[in-house]
CSV table of C-alpha atoms in Angstrom, one decimal:
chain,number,residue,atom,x,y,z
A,23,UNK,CA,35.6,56.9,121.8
A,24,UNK,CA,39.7,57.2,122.4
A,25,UNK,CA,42.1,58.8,120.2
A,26,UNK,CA,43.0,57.8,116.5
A,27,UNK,CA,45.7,59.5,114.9
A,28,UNK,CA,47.7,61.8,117.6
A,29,UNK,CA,50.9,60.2,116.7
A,30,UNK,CA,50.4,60.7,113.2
A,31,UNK,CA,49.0,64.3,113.8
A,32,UNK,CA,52.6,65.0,115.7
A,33,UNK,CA,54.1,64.2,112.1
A,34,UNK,CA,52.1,65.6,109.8
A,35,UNK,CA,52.0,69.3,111.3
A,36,UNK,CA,55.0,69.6,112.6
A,37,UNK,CA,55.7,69.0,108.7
A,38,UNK,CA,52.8,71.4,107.9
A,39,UNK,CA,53.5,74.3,110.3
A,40,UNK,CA,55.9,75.8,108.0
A,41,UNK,CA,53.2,77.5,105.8
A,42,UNK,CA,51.3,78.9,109.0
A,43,UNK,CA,53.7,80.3,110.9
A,44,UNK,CA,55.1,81.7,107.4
A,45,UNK,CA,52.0,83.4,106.8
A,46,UNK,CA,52.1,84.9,110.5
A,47,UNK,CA,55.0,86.4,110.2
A,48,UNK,CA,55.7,86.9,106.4
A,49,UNK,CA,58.6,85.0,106.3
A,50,UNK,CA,61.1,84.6,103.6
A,51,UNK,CA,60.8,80.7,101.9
A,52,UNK,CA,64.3,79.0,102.2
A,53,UNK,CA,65.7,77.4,99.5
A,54,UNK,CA,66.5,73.4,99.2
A,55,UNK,CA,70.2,73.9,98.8
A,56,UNK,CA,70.0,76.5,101.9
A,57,UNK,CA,68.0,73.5,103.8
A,58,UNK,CA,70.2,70.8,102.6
A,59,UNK,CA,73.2,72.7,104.3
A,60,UNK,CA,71.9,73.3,108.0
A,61,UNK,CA,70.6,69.5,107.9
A,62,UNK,CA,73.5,68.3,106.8
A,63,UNK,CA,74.9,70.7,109.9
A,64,UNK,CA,73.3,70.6,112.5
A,65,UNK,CA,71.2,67.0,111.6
A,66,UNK,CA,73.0,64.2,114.2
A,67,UNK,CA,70.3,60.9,113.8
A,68,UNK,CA,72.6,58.6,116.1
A,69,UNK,CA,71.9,61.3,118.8
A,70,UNK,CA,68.1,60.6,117.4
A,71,UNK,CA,68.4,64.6,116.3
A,72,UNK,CA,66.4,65.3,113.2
A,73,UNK,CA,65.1,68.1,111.2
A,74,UNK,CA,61.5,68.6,111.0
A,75,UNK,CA,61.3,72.0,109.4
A,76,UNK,CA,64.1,75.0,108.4
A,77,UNK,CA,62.7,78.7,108.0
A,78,UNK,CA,63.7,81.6,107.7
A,79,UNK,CA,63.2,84.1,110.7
A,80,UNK,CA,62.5,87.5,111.1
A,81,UNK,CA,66.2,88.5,111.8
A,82,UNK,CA,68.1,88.3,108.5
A,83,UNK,CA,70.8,85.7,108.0
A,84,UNK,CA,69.4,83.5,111.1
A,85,UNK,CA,66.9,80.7,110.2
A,86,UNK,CA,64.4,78.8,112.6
A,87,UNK,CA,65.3,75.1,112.8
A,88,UNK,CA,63.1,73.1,114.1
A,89,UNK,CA,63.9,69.6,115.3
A,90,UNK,CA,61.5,66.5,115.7
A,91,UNK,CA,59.9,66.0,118.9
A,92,UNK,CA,62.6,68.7,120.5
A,93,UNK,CA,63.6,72.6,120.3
A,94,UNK,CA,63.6,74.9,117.4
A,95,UNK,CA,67.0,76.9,117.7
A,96,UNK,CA,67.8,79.7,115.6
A,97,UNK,CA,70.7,79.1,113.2
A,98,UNK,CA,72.8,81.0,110.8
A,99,UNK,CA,72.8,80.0,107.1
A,100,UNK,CA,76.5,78.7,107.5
A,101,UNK,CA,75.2,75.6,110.0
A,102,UNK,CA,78.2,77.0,111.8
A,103,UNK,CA,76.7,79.0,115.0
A,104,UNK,CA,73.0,78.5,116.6
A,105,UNK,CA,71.6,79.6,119.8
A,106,UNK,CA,68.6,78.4,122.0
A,107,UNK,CA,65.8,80.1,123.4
A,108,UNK,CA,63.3,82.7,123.0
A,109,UNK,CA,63.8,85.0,120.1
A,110,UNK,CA,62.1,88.7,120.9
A,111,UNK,CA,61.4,91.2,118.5
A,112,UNK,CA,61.5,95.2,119.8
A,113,UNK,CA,58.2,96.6,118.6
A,114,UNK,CA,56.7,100.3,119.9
A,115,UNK,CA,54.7,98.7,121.9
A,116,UNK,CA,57.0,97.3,123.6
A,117,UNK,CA,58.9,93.1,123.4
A,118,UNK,CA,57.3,90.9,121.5
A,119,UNK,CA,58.1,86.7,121.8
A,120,UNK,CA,58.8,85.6,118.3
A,121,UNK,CA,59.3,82.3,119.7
A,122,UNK,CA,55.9,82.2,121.9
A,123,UNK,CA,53.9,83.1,118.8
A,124,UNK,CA,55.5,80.0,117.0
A,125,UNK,CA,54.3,77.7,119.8
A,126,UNK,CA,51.1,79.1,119.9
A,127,UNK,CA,50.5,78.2,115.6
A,128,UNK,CA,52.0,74.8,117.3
A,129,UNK,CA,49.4,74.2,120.0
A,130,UNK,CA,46.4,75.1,118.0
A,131,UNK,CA,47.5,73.2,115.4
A,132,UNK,CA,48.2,69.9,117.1
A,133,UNK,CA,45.0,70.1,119.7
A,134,UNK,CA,43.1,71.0,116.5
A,135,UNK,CA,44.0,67.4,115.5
A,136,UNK,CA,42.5,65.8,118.8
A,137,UNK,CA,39.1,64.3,118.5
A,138,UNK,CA,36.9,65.9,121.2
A,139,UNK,CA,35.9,62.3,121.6
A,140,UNK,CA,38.8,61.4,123.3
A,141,UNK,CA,38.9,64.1,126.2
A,142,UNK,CA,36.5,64.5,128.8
A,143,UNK,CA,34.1,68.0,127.9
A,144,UNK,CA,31.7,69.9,130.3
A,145,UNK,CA,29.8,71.9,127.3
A,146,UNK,CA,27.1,74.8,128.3
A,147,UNK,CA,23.9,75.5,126.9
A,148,UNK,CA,23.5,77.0,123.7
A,149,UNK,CA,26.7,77.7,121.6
A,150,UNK,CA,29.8,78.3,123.2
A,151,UNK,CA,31.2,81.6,123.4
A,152,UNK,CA,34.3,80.2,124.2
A,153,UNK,CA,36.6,76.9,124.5
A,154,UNK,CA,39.6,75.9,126.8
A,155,UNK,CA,41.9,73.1,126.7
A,156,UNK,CA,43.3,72.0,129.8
A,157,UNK,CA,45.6,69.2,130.7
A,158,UNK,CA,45.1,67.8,133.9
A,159,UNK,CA,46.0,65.3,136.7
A,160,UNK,CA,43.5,64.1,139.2
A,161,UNK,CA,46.3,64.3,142.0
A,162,UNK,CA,47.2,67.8,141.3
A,163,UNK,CA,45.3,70.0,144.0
A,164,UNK,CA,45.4,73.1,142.0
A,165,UNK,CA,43.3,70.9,139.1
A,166,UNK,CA,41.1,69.9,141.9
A,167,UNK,CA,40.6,73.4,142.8
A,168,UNK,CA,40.0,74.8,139.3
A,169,UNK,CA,37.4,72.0,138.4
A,170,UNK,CA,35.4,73.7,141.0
A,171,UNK,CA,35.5,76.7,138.7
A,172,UNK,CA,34.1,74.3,136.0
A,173,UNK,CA,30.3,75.2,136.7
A,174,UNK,CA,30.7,78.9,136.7
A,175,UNK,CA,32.6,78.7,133.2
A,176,UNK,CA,30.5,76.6,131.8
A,177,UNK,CA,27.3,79.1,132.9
A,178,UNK,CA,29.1,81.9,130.9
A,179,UNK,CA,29.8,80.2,127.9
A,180,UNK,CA,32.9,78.3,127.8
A,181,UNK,CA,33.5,74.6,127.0
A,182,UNK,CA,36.3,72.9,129.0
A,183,UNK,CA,37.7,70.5,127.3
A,184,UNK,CA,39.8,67.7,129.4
A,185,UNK,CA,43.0,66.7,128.3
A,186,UNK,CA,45.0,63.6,130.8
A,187,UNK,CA,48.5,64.7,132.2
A,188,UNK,CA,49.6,62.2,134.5
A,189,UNK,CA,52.3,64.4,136.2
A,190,UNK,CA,54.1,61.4,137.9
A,191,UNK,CA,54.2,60.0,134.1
A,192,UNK,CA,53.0,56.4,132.6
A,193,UNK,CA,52.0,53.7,135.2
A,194,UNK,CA,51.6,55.8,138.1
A,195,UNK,CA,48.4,56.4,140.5
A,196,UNK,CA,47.5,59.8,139.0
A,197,UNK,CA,47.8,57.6,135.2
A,198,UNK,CA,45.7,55.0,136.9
A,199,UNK,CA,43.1,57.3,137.9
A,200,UNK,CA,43.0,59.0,134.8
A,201,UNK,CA,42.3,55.8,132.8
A,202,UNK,CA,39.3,55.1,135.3
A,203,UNK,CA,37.8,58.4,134.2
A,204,UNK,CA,38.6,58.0,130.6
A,205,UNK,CA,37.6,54.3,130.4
A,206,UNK,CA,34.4,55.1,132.9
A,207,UNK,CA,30.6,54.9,131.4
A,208,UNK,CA,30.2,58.4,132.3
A,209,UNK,CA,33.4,60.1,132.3
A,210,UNK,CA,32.4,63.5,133.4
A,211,UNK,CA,30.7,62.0,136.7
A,212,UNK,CA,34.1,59.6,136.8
A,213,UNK,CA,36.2,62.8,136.6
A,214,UNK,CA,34.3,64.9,139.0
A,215,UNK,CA,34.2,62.1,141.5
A,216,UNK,CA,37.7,61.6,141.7
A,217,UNK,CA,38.9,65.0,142.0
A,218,UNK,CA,36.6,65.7,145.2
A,219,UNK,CA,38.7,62.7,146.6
A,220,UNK,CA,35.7,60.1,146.3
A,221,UNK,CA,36.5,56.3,146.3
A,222,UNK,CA,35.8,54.8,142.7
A,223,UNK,CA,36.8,51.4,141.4
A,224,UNK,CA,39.3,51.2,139.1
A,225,UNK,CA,39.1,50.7,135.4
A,226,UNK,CA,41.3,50.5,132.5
A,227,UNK,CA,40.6,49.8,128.7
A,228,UNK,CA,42.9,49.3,126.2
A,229,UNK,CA,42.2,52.4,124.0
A,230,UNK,CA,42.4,54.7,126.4
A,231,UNK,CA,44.3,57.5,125.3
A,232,UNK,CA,46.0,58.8,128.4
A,233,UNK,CA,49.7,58.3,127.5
A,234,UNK,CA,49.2,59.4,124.2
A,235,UNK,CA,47.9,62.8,125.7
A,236,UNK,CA,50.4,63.0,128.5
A,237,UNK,CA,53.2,63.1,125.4
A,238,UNK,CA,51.1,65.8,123.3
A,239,UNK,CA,50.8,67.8,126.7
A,240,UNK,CA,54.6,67.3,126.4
A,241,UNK,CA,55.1,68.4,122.5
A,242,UNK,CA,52.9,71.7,123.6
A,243,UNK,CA,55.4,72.8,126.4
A,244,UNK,CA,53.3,71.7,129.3
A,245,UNK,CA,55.0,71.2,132.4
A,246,UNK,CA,52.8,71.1,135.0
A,247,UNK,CA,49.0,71.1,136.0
A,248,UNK,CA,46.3,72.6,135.4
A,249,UNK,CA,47.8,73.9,132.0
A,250,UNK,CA,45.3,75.7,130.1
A,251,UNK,CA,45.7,76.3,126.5
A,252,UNK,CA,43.3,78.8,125.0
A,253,UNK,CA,41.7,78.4,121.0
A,254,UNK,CA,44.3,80.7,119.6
A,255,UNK,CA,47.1,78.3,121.2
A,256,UNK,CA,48.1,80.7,123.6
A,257,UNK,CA,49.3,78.4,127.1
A,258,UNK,CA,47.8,79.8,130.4
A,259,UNK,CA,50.0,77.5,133.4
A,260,UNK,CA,48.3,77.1,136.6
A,261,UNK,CA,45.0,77.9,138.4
A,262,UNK,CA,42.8,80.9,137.7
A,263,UNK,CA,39.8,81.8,139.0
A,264,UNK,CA,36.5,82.4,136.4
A,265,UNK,CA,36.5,85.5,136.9
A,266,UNK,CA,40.5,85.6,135.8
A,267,UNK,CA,40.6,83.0,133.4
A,268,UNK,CA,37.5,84.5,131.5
A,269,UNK,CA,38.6,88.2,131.7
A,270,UNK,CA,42.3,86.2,130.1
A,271,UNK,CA,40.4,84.9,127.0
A,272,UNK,CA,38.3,88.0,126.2
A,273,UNK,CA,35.3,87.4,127.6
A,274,UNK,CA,34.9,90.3,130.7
């Protein structure tokens, strides 16, 4: 068990997503001479700023500039003006978030690259009709709360797969605990345990890949917990029932 390769997975798509989030959204290639110019730009390495990918967006003239391990911001071909945040694109059905539908290529793409292995799963019988990601922090009362909803989700079909989010970050209790589950002989039992508040000695091992998940759950935009991440990357924050969360994913 434990992770091999997330830090190298980080790398390679980010380098990678450029051909899938093309294909969503039937984007125009950019040119190297085009690319060379906004890096040259908007690149600043002694800030540790750099370019991951450049594309070109949906709005003419305005390219999608995506830095390593930060924001993409939307730039025009000149290097000379950019702006940050959510780009929306008016449809007849009403807004859609050009800049949401890029994170979700992200986040199926990077937990696509994580070993089940290395997270703590609670499969159902039979084939699953369903699978859900969720970063989570034994501390956090709301992931206390939904792991109660584990059983029930599991009945109807969906595999919950545990990712660790220490929310107080690297070296604290809630990291601490999370290695005891990860590093335990029977993790799921470990994880359970803990999140009814149950005493369980503690344990650490020196693969355990909680900090390495903590910064994915980072990369994907998570900010708190539970965060729920669903298989076509979409990212469901907080609590939901079974009844909620399963009606959310298409399954009621």
């Amino acid at each position: 068990m434990r992770i091999r390769g997330i830090r190298t997975a980080l790398a390679v798509i980010v380098a990678g997503m450029t051909l899938a989030f093309h294909g969503m959204l039937q984007a125009e290639p950019v040119d190297k001479a085009l690319q060379d110019k906004l890096r040259k730009a908007l690149e600043q390495p002694e800030r540790g700023l750099a370019i991951g990918t450049i594309e070109a967006s949906t709005v003419p003239g305005i390219y999608a500039v995506q830095f390593v391990a930060g924001p993409v911001v939307y730039a025009t071909a000149d290097g000379k003006y950019f702006f940050l945040g959510d780009l929306h694109q008016v449809t007849g059905d009403g807004f859609v978030n050009i800049t949401e539908q890029r994170r979700d290529v992200q986040r199926k793409e990077l937990l696509a690259a994580v070993d089940p292995k290395d997270m703590i799963v609670f499969s159902p019988k039979g084939e699953p009709r369903a699978t859900i990601s969720v970063f989570t922090d034994v501390t956090c009362f709301y992931c206390q709360k939904l792991h109660l909803e584990v059983p029930e989700l599991t009945k109807n079909g969906v595999e919950v797969r545990y990712l660790a989010y220490p929310r107080a970050g690297v070296g604290s209790d809630g990291y601490s605990m999370l290695a005891t589950a990860w590093c335990s002989d029977d993790p799921q039992d470990t994880l359970t345990r803990l999140k009814a508040k149950q005493s369980v000695p503690e344990k650490d091992c020196d693969d355990n890949p909680i900090a390495e998940q903590f910064q994915l759950g980072q990369t994907l935009g998570v900010r708190g917990t539970p965060a729920i991440v669903t298989e076509d990357g979409r990212l469901i924050p907080g609590y939901q029932a079974a009844d909620e969360l399963m009606a959310n994913i298409g399954l009621k």
